[in-house]
Short mmCIF file of C-alpha atoms and ligand atoms in Angstrom, two decimals:
data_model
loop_
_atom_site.label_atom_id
_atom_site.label_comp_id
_atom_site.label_asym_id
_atom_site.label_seq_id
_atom_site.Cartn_x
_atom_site.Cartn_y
_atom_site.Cartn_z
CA UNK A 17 31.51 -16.98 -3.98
CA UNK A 18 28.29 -14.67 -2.85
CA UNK A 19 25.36 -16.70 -1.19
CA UNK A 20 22.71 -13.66 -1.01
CA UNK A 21 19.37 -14.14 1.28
CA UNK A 22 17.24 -11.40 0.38
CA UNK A 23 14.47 -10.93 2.45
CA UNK A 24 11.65 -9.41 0.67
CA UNK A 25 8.05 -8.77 0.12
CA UNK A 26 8.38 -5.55 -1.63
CA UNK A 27 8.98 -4.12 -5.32
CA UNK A 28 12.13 -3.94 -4.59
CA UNK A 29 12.98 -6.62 -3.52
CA UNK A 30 11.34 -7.87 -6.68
CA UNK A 31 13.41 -5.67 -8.70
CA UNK A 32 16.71 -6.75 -6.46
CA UNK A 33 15.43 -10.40 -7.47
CA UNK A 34 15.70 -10.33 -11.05
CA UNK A 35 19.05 -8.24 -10.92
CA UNK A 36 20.54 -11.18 -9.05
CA UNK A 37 19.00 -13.75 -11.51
CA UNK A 38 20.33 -11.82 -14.79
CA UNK A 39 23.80 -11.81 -12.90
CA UNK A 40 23.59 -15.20 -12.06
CA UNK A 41 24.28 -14.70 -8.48
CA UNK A 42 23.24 -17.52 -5.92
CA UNK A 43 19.96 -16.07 -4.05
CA UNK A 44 17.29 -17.22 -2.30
CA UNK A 45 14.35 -14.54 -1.88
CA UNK A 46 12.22 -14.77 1.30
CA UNK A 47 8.97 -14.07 2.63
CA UNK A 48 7.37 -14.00 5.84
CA UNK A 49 4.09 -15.67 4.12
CA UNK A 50 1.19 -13.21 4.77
CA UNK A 51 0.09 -12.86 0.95
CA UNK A 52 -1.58 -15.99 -0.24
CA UNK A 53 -0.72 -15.21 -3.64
CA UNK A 54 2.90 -14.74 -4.66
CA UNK A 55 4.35 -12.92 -7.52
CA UNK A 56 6.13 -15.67 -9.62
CA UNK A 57 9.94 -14.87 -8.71
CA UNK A 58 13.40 -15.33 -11.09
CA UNK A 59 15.19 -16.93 -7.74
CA UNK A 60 14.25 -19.32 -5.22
CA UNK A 61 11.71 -18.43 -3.08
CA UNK A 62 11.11 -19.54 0.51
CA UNK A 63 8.14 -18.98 2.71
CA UNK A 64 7.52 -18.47 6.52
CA UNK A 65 9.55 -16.93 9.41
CA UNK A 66 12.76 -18.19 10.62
CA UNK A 67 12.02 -18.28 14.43
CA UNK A 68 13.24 -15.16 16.05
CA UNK A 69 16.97 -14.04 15.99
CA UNK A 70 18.50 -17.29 16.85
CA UNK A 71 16.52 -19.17 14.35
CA UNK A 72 17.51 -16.15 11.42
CA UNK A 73 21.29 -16.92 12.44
CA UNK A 74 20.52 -20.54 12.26
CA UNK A 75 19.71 -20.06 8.79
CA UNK A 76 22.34 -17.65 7.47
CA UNK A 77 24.78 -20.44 9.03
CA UNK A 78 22.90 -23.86 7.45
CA UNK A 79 22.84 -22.33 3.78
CA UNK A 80 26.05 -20.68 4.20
CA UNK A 81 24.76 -16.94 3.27
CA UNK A 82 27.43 -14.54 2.92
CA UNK A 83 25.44 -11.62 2.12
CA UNK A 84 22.04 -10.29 3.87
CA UNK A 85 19.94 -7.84 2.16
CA UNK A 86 16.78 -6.64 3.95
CA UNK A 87 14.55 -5.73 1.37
CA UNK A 88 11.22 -5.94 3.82
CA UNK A 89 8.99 -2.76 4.07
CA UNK A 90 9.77 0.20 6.21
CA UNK A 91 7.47 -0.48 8.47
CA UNK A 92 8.57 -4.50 8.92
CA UNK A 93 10.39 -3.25 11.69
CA UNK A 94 10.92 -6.70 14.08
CA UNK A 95 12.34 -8.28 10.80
CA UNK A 96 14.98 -5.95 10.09
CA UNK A 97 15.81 -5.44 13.70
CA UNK A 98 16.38 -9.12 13.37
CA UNK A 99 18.18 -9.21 10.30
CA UNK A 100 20.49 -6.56 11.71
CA UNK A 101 21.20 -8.77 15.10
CA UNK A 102 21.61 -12.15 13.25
CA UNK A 103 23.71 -10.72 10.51
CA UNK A 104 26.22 -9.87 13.15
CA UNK A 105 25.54 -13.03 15.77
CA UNK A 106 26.38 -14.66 12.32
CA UNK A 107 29.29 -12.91 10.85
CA UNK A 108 28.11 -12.13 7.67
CA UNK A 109 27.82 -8.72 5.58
CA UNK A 110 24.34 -7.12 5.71
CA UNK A 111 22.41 -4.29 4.13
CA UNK A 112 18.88 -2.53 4.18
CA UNK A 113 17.48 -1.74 0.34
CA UNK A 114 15.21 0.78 1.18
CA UNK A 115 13.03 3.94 -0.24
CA UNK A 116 13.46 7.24 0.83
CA UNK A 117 10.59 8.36 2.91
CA UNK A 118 7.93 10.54 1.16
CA UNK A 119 8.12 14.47 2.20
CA UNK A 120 4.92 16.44 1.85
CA UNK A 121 4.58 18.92 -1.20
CA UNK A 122 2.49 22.18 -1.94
CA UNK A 123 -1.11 21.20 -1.89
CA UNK A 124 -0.40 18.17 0.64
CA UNK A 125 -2.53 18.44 4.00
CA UNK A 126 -0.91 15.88 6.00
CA UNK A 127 -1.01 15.27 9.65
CA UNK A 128 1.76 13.17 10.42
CA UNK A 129 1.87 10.61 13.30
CA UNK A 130 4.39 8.34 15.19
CA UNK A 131 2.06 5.47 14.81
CA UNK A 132 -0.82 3.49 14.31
CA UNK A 133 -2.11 4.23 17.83
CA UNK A 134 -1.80 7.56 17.25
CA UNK A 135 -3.94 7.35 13.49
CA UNK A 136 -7.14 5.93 15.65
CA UNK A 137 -6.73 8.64 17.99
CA UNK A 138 -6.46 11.04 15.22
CA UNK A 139 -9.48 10.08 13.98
CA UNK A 140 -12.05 10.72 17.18
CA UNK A 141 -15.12 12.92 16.08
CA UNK A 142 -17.83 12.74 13.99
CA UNK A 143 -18.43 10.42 10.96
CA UNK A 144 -16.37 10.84 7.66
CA UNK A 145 -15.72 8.60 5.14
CA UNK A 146 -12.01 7.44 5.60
CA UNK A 147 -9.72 5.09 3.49
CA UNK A 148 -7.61 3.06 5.23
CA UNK A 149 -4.40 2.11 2.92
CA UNK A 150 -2.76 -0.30 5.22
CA UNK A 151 -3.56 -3.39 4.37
CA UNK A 152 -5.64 -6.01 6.79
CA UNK A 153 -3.00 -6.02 9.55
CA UNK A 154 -3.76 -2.85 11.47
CA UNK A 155 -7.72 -2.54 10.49
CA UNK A 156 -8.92 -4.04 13.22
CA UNK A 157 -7.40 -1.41 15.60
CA UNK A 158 -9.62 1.32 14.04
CA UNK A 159 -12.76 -0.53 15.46
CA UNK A 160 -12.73 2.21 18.75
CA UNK A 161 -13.56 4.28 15.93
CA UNK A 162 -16.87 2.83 14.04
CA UNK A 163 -18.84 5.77 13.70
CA UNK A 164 -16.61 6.25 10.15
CA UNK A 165 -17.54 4.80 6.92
CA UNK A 166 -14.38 3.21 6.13
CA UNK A 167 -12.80 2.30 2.64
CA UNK A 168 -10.31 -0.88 2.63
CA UNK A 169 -8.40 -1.89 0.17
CA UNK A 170 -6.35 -5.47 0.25
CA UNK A 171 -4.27 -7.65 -1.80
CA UNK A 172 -6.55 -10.77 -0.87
CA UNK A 173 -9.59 -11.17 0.09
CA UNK A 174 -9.50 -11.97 3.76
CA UNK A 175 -10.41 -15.47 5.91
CA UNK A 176 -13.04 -13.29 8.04
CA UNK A 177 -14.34 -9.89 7.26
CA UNK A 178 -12.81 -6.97 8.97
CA UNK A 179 -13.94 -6.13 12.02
CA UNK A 180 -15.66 -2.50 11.43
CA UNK A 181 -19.50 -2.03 11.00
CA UNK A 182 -18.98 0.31 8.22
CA UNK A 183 -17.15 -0.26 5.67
CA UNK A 184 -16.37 -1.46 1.86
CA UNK A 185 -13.47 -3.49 0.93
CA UNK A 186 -11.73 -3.42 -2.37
CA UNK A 187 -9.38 -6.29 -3.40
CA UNK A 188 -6.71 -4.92 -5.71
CA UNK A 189 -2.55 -5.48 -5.84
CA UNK A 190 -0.81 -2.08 -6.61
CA UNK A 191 1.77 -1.02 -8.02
CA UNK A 192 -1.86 1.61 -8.56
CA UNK A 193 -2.66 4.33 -10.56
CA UNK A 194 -3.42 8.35 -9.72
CA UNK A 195 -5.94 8.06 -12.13
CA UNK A 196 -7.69 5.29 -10.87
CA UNK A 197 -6.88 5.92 -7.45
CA UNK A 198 -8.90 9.46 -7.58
CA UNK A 199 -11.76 8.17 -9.25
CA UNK A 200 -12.05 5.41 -6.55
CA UNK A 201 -11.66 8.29 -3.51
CA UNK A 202 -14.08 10.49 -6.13
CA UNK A 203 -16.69 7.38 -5.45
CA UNK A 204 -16.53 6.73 -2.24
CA UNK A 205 -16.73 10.07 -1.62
CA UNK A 206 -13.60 9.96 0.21
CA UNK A 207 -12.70 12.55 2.74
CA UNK A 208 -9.44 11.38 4.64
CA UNK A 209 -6.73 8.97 3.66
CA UNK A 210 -4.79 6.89 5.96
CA UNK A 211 -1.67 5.54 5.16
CA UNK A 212 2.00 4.87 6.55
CA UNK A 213 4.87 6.63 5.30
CA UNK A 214 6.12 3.73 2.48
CA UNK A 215 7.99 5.90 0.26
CA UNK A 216 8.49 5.06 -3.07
CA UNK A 217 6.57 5.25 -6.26
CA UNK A 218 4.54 1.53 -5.93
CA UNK A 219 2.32 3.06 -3.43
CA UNK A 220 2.42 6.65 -3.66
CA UNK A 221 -0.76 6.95 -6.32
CA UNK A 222 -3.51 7.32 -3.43
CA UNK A 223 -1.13 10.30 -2.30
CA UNK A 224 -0.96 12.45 -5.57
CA UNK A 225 -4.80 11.27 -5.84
CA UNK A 226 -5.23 12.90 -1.96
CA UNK A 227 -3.58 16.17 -3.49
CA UNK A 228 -5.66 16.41 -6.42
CA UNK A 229 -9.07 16.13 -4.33
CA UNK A 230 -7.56 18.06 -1.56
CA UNK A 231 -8.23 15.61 0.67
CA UNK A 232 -7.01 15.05 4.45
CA UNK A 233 -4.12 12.35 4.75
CA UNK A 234 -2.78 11.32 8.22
CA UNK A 235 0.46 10.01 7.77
CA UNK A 236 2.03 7.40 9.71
CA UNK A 237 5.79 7.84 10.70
CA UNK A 238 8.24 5.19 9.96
CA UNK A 239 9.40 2.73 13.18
CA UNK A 240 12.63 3.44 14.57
CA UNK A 241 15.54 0.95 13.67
CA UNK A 242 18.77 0.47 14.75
CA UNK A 243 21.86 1.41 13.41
CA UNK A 244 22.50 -0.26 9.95
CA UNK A 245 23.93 0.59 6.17
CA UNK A 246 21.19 1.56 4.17
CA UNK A 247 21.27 2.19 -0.10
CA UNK A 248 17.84 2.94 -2.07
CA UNK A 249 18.57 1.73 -5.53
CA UNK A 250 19.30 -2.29 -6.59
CA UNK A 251 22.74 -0.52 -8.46
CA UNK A 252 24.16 0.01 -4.75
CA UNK A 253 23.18 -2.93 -3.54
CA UNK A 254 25.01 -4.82 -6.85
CA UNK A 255 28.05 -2.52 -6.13
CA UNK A 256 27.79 -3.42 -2.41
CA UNK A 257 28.13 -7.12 -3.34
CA UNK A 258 30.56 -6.77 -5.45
CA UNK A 259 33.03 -4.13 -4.07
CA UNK A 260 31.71 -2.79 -0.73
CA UNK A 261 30.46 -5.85 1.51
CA UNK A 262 33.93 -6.78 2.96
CA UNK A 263 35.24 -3.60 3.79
CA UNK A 264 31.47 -2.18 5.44
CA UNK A 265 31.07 -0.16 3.09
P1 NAP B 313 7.46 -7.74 10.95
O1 NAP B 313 6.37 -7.37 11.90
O2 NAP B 313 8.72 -6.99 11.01
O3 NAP B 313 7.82 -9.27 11.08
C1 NAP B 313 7.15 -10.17 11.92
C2 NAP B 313 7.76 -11.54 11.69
O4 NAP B 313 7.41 -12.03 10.39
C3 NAP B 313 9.27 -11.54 11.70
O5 NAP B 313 9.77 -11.54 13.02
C4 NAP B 313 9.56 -12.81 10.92
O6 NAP B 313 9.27 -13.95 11.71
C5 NAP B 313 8.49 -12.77 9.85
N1 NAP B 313 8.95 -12.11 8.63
C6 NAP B 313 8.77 -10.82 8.24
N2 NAP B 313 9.29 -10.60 7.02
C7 NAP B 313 9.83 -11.79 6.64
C8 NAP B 313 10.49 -12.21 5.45
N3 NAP B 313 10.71 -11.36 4.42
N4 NAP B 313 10.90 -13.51 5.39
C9 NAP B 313 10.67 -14.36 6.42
N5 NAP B 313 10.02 -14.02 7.55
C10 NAP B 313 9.60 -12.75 7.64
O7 NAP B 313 6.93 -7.71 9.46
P2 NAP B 313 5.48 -7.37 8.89
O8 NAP B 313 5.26 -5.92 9.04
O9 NAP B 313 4.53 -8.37 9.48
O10 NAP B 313 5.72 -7.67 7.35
C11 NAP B 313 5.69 -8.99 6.85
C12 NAP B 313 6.09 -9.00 5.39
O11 NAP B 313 5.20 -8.18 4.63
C13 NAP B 313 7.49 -8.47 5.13
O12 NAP B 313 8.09 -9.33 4.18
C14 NAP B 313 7.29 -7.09 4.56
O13 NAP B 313 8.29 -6.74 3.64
C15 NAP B 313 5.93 -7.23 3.88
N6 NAP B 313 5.14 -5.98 3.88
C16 NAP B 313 4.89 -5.35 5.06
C17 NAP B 313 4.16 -4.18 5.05
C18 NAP B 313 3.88 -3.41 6.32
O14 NAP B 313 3.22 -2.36 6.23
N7 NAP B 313 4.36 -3.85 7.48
C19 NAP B 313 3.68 -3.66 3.83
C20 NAP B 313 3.96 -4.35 2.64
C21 NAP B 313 4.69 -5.52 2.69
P3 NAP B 313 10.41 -14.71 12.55
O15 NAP B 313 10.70 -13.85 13.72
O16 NAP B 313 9.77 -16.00 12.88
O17 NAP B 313 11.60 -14.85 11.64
#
Protein backbone atom coordinates (compact mmCIF):
# COMPACT_ATOMS: atom_id res chain seq x y z
CA UNK A 1 0.00 0.00 0.00
CA UNK A 2 1.28 3.71 -1.26
CA UNK A 3 2.01 6.23 1.68
CA UNK A 4 2.64 9.49 -0.63
CA UNK A 5 4.32 12.78 1.09
CA UNK A 6 3.89 15.39 -1.33
CA UNK A 7 5.66 18.33 -0.68
CA UNK A 8 4.00 21.29 -2.05
CA UNK A 9 3.20 24.90 -2.11
CA UNK A 10 2.38 25.17 -5.68
CA UNK A 11 -0.74 24.66 -8.15
CA UNK A 12 0.38 21.68 -8.73
CA UNK A 13 0.84 20.33 -6.07
CA UNK A 14 -2.71 21.45 -5.44
CA UNK A 15 -3.85 19.79 -8.46
CA UNK A 16 -1.57 16.49 -7.47
CA UNK A 17 -3.62 16.87 -4.05
CA UNK A 18 -7.01 16.39 -5.14
CA UNK A 19 -5.95 13.59 -7.73
CA UNK A 20 -4.72 11.62 -4.74
CA UNK A 21 -7.92 12.41 -2.68
CA UNK A 22 -10.42 11.32 -5.64
CA UNK A 23 -8.18 8.07 -5.81
CA UNK A 24 -8.26 7.59 -2.35
CA UNK A 25 -4.61 7.26 -1.97
CA UNK A 26 -2.99 7.81 1.57
CA UNK A 27 -1.22 11.45 1.35
CA UNK A 28 -0.14 13.91 3.42
CA UNK A 29 0.58 17.38 1.58
CA UNK A 30 3.32 19.61 3.06
CA UNK A 31 4.38 23.01 3.39
CA UNK A 32 7.30 24.79 4.50
CA UNK A 33 4.83 27.51 6.24
CA UNK A 34 5.74 30.91 4.66
CA UNK A 35 2.02 31.82 3.51
CA UNK A 36 -0.11 32.68 6.46
CA UNK A 37 -3.08 31.80 4.63
CA UNK A 38 -3.51 28.31 3.22
CA UNK A 39 -5.62 27.11 0.45
CA UNK A 40 -8.12 24.64 2.13
CA UNK A 41 -6.59 21.17 0.88
CA UNK A 42 -8.58 17.54 0.01
CA UNK A 43 -5.54 15.67 2.08
CA UNK A 44 -3.84 16.22 5.19
CA UNK A 45 -1.87 19.03 5.43
CA UNK A 46 1.23 19.60 7.56
CA UNK A 47 3.13 22.76 8.21
CA UNK A 48 6.85 23.72 8.87
CA UNK A 49 10.25 22.26 7.81
CA UNK A 50 11.48 18.93 8.71
CA UNK A 51 15.02 19.88 9.97
CA UNK A 52 17.52 19.47 7.23
CA UNK A 53 18.18 16.08 5.44
CA UNK A 54 18.37 13.94 8.45
CA UNK A 55 15.26 15.30 9.92
CA UNK A 56 13.32 14.80 6.09
CA UNK A 57 14.56 11.02 6.37
CA UNK A 58 13.39 10.97 9.88
CA UNK A 59 10.08 11.64 8.64
CA UNK A 60 9.73 9.52 5.51
CA UNK A 61 10.82 6.64 8.08
CA UNK A 62 8.22 7.62 11.25
CA UNK A 63 5.07 7.78 8.82
CA UNK A 64 6.27 5.04 6.76
CA UNK A 65 6.17 7.05 3.23
CA UNK A 66 6.76 4.95 0.35
CA UNK A 67 6.49 7.47 -2.24
CA UNK A 68 8.09 11.19 -2.35
CA UNK A 69 6.81 13.65 -4.72
CA UNK A 70 8.45 17.11 -4.76
CA UNK A 71 5.95 19.32 -5.89
CA UNK A 72 7.85 22.67 -4.39
CA UNK A 73 8.62 25.54 -6.89
CA UNK A 74 11.52 25.57 -9.25
CA UNK A 75 13.24 27.81 -7.55
CA UNK A 76 12.79 25.89 -3.85
CA UNK A 77 15.98 24.57 -4.63
CA UNK A 78 17.47 23.45 -0.83
CA UNK A 79 14.10 21.51 -0.51
CA UNK A 80 14.32 19.41 -3.40
CA UNK A 81 18.01 18.94 -3.06
CA UNK A 82 16.83 17.56 0.20
CA UNK A 83 14.08 15.59 -0.89
CA UNK A 84 16.37 14.01 -3.45
CA UNK A 85 19.16 13.05 -0.58
CA UNK A 86 16.58 11.80 2.03
CA UNK A 87 14.56 9.89 -0.47
CA UNK A 88 17.61 7.80 -1.04
CA UNK A 89 19.25 7.94 2.78
CA UNK A 90 15.63 6.55 3.22
CA UNK A 91 15.00 4.00 0.61
CA UNK A 92 12.00 5.12 -0.76
CA UNK A 93 10.82 6.00 -4.48
CA UNK A 94 10.93 9.75 -5.29
CA UNK A 95 9.90 12.15 -8.01
CA UNK A 96 9.97 15.97 -8.99
CA UNK A 97 6.31 17.26 -10.49
CA UNK A 98 7.48 20.07 -12.21
CA UNK A 99 6.65 22.79 -15.15
CA UNK A 100 8.56 23.16 -18.06
CA UNK A 101 10.49 26.33 -18.00
CA UNK A 102 9.04 29.28 -20.01
CA UNK A 103 11.06 30.02 -23.47
CA UNK A 104 10.83 33.55 -24.81
CA UNK A 105 8.49 34.22 -27.91
CA UNK A 106 8.35 36.92 -30.78
CA UNK A 107 7.73 40.21 -29.15
CA UNK A 108 9.48 39.02 -25.74
CA UNK A 109 12.52 41.37 -24.67
CA UNK A 110 13.99 39.37 -22.03
CA UNK A 111 17.33 39.57 -20.44
CA UNK A 112 17.87 36.45 -18.79
CA UNK A 113 20.00 35.98 -15.62
CA UNK A 114 21.54 33.15 -13.45
CA UNK A 115 20.18 34.77 -10.40
CA UNK A 116 18.86 37.11 -8.11
CA UNK A 117 22.27 38.76 -7.61
CA UNK A 118 22.59 39.14 -10.96
CA UNK A 119 18.67 40.94 -11.37
CA UNK A 120 20.01 43.88 -8.83
CA UNK A 121 22.99 44.23 -10.83
CA UNK A 122 20.96 44.31 -13.90
CA UNK A 123 19.17 46.97 -12.75
CA UNK A 124 22.10 49.80 -11.99
CA UNK A 125 21.23 53.21 -13.77
CA UNK A 126 18.85 55.67 -13.65
CA UNK A 127 15.29 55.56 -12.16
CA UNK A 128 12.47 53.43 -13.85
CA UNK A 129 9.56 52.16 -12.54
CA UNK A 130 10.15 48.31 -12.04
CA UNK A 131 7.81 45.44 -10.84
CA UNK A 132 9.22 43.05 -8.86
CA UNK A 133 7.14 39.58 -9.21
CA UNK A 134 8.94 37.60 -6.63
CA UNK A 135 7.25 37.65 -3.79
CA UNK A 136 8.67 39.26 -0.26
CA UNK A 137 11.64 36.86 -0.01
CA UNK A 138 14.19 38.42 -2.34
CA UNK A 139 12.85 42.27 -2.13
CA UNK A 140 14.95 43.29 0.25
CA UNK A 141 18.08 42.54 -1.87
CA UNK A 142 17.00 45.20 -4.45
CA UNK A 143 17.52 47.94 -1.71
CA UNK A 144 21.38 48.72 -3.40
CA UNK A 145 19.09 49.80 -5.96
CA UNK A 146 16.52 52.59 -4.47
CA UNK A 147 16.70 55.12 -6.95
CA UNK A 148 13.67 52.83 -8.79
CA UNK A 149 10.10 53.21 -8.13
CA UNK A 150 9.32 49.74 -7.45
CA UNK A 151 5.92 47.78 -7.84
CA UNK A 152 5.41 44.66 -5.33
CA UNK A 153 3.02 42.42 -5.41
CA UNK A 154 2.44 39.65 -2.41
CA UNK A 155 0.17 37.02 -1.31
CA UNK A 156 0.00 38.62 2.33
CA UNK A 157 0.47 41.56 3.55
CA UNK A 158 3.80 41.53 5.28
CA UNK A 159 4.87 41.79 9.33
CA UNK A 160 7.16 44.96 8.37
CA UNK A 161 7.10 46.92 5.20
CA UNK A 162 9.67 46.18 2.62
CA UNK A 163 12.68 47.66 2.87
CA UNK A 164 12.81 50.08 -0.38
CA UNK A 165 12.06 53.90 -0.19
CA UNK A 166 10.05 53.72 -3.26
CA UNK A 167 7.67 51.65 -3.77
CA UNK A 168 3.80 50.39 -3.82
CA UNK A 169 2.74 47.06 -2.72
CA UNK A 170 -0.20 45.17 -4.01
CA UNK A 171 -1.63 42.19 -2.04
CA UNK A 172 -3.19 39.74 -4.47
CA UNK A 173 -2.96 35.56 -4.78
CA UNK A 174 -2.63 34.56 -8.54
CA UNK A 175 -3.41 32.18 -10.41
CA UNK A 176 -3.70 36.25 -12.34
CA UNK A 177 -5.03 37.50 -15.29
CA UNK A 178 -3.30 39.17 -18.71
CA UNK A 179 -6.00 41.40 -18.60
CA UNK A 180 -5.69 42.59 -15.31
CA UNK A 181 -2.15 42.15 -15.13
CA UNK A 182 -1.62 44.89 -18.12
CA UNK A 183 -3.90 47.28 -16.81
CA UNK A 184 -2.03 47.14 -13.41
CA UNK A 185 1.66 47.58 -15.38
CA UNK A 186 -0.59 50.24 -17.70
CA UNK A 187 -1.03 52.16 -14.08
CA UNK A 188 1.90 52.06 -12.63
CA UNK A 189 3.32 53.02 -15.57
CA UNK A 190 5.43 50.07 -15.57
CA UNK A 191 8.61 49.92 -17.50
CA UNK A 192 10.53 46.61 -16.51
CA UNK A 193 9.30 43.38 -15.03
CA UNK A 194 11.22 41.19 -12.82
CA UNK A 195 10.49 37.80 -12.36
CA UNK A 196 12.09 34.18 -12.06
CA UNK A 197 11.67 31.68 -14.62
CA UNK A 198 8.39 29.65 -12.89
CA UNK A 199 7.02 28.16 -15.89
CA UNK A 200 3.67 27.28 -16.10
CA UNK A 201 0.43 28.99 -16.77
CA UNK A 202 -0.43 30.17 -12.79
CA UNK A 203 2.09 32.83 -13.13
CA UNK A 204 2.78 33.50 -16.59
CA UNK A 205 -0.07 36.49 -16.98
CA UNK A 206 2.46 39.43 -16.02
CA UNK A 207 4.58 37.83 -18.98
CA UNK A 208 2.01 37.93 -21.92
CA UNK A 209 1.00 41.40 -20.15
CA UNK A 210 5.07 42.42 -20.55
CA UNK A 211 4.63 41.43 -24.36
CA UNK A 212 1.62 43.32 -24.98
CA UNK A 213 3.16 46.71 -23.50
CA UNK A 214 6.48 45.83 -24.86
CA UNK A 215 7.93 46.10 -21.81
CA UNK A 216 11.56 45.02 -20.49
CA UNK A 217 11.51 41.64 -18.42
CA UNK A 218 14.74 40.34 -16.77
CA UNK A 219 14.37 36.87 -16.28
CA UNK A 220 15.77 34.89 -13.60
CA UNK A 221 17.28 31.39 -14.47
CA UNK A 222 16.19 28.39 -12.64
CA UNK A 223 18.80 26.92 -9.67
CA UNK A 224 20.70 24.02 -10.59
CA UNK A 225 19.56 20.58 -9.04
CA UNK A 226 20.86 17.40 -8.92
CA UNK A 227 20.18 14.52 -10.77
CA UNK A 228 16.52 13.31 -10.26
CA UNK A 229 13.27 11.85 -12.36
CA UNK A 230 11.26 14.61 -13.28
CA UNK A 231 7.33 14.40 -15.05
CA UNK A 232 5.22 17.78 -15.63
CA UNK A 233 1.67 16.58 -15.57
CA UNK A 234 -0.26 14.93 -12.21
CA UNK A 235 -1.21 11.84 -15.05
CA UNK A 236 2.66 10.81 -14.82
CA UNK A 237 2.96 11.20 -11.52
CA UNK A 238 -0.48 8.80 -10.99
CA UNK A 239 1.16 6.38 -13.55
CA UNK A 240 4.48 6.68 -11.65
CA UNK A 241 2.69 5.48 -8.47
CA UNK A 242 1.04 3.05 -9.84
CA UNK A 243 3.32 1.31 -12.44
CA UNK A 244 6.71 3.10 -12.54
CA UNK A 245 7.95 3.80 -8.81
CA UNK A 246 9.52 0.31 -8.21
CA UNK A 247 11.27 -0.22 -11.23
CA UNK A 248 12.76 3.87 -11.40
CA UNK A 249 10.97 4.54 -13.86
P1 LIG B 1 13.79 26.39 -0.03
O1 LIG B 1 14.67 27.59 0.09
O2 LIG B 1 14.19 25.33 -0.96
O3 LIG B 1 13.57 25.71 1.38
C1 LIG B 1 14.08 26.23 2.59
C2 LIG B 1 13.59 25.32 3.70
O4 LIG B 1 12.17 25.47 3.87
C3 LIG B 1 13.77 23.85 3.41
O5 LIG B 1 15.10 23.45 3.67
C4 LIG B 1 12.74 23.25 4.34
O6 LIG B 1 13.17 23.32 5.68
C5 LIG B 1 11.59 24.22 4.22
N1 LIG B 1 10.64 23.84 3.18
C6 LIG B 1 10.57 24.27 1.89
N2 LIG B 1 9.52 23.73 1.24
C7 LIG B 1 8.91 22.93 2.16
C8 LIG B 1 7.75 22.12 2.11
N3 LIG B 1 7.00 22.02 0.99
N4 LIG B 1 7.41 21.43 3.24
C9 LIG B 1 8.16 21.54 4.37
N5 LIG B 1 9.25 22.32 4.48
C10 LIG B 1 9.61 23.01 3.38
O7 LIG B 1 12.30 26.82 -0.36
P2 LIG B 1 11.67 28.27 -0.56
O8 LIG B 1 12.15 28.81 -1.84
O9 LIG B 1 11.87 29.02 0.73
O10 LIG B 1 10.14 27.87 -0.74
C11 LIG B 1 9.33 27.58 0.38
C12 LIG B 1 7.97 27.10 -0.09
O11 LIG B 1 7.35 28.09 -0.89
C13 LIG B 1 8.02 25.83 -0.92
O12 LIG B 1 6.97 25.00 -0.48
C14 LIG B 1 7.80 26.29 -2.34
O13 LIG B 1 7.12 25.33 -3.12
C15 LIG B 1 6.95 27.54 -2.13
N6 LIG B 1 7.17 28.58 -3.16
C16 LIG B 1 8.43 29.04 -3.39
C17 LIG B 1 8.63 30.00 -4.35
C18 LIG B 1 10.01 30.53 -4.67
O14 LIG B 1 10.11 31.39 -5.56
N7 LIG B 1 11.07 30.03 -4.04
C19 LIG B 1 7.53 30.50 -5.08
C20 LIG B 1 6.25 30.01 -4.81
C21 LIG B 1 6.09 29.04 -3.83
P3 LIG B 1 13.93 22.10 6.41
O15 LIG B 1 15.30 22.08 5.85
O16 LIG B 1 13.85 22.47 7.84
O17 LIG B 1 13.16 20.86 6.06
Amino acid sequence: MSNILVLGGTTEASALAATLSARGDDAVLSYAGRVTTLKAQPIPVRVGGFGGVEGLEAYLRAHGVTHLVDATHPFAARMSANAVAAAKRAGIAHIALTRPAWTPVAGDRWTRVADIDAAVAALAGPSRRVMLALGRMHVDAFAVQPQHDYLLRFVDRPDRPPGLPRHHLVVDRGPFDVEDDRRLMEAHATQVVVCKNAGGTGASAKLHAARLLSLSVIMIDRPTLPARQEVHAVADVVRWLDHGADRGV
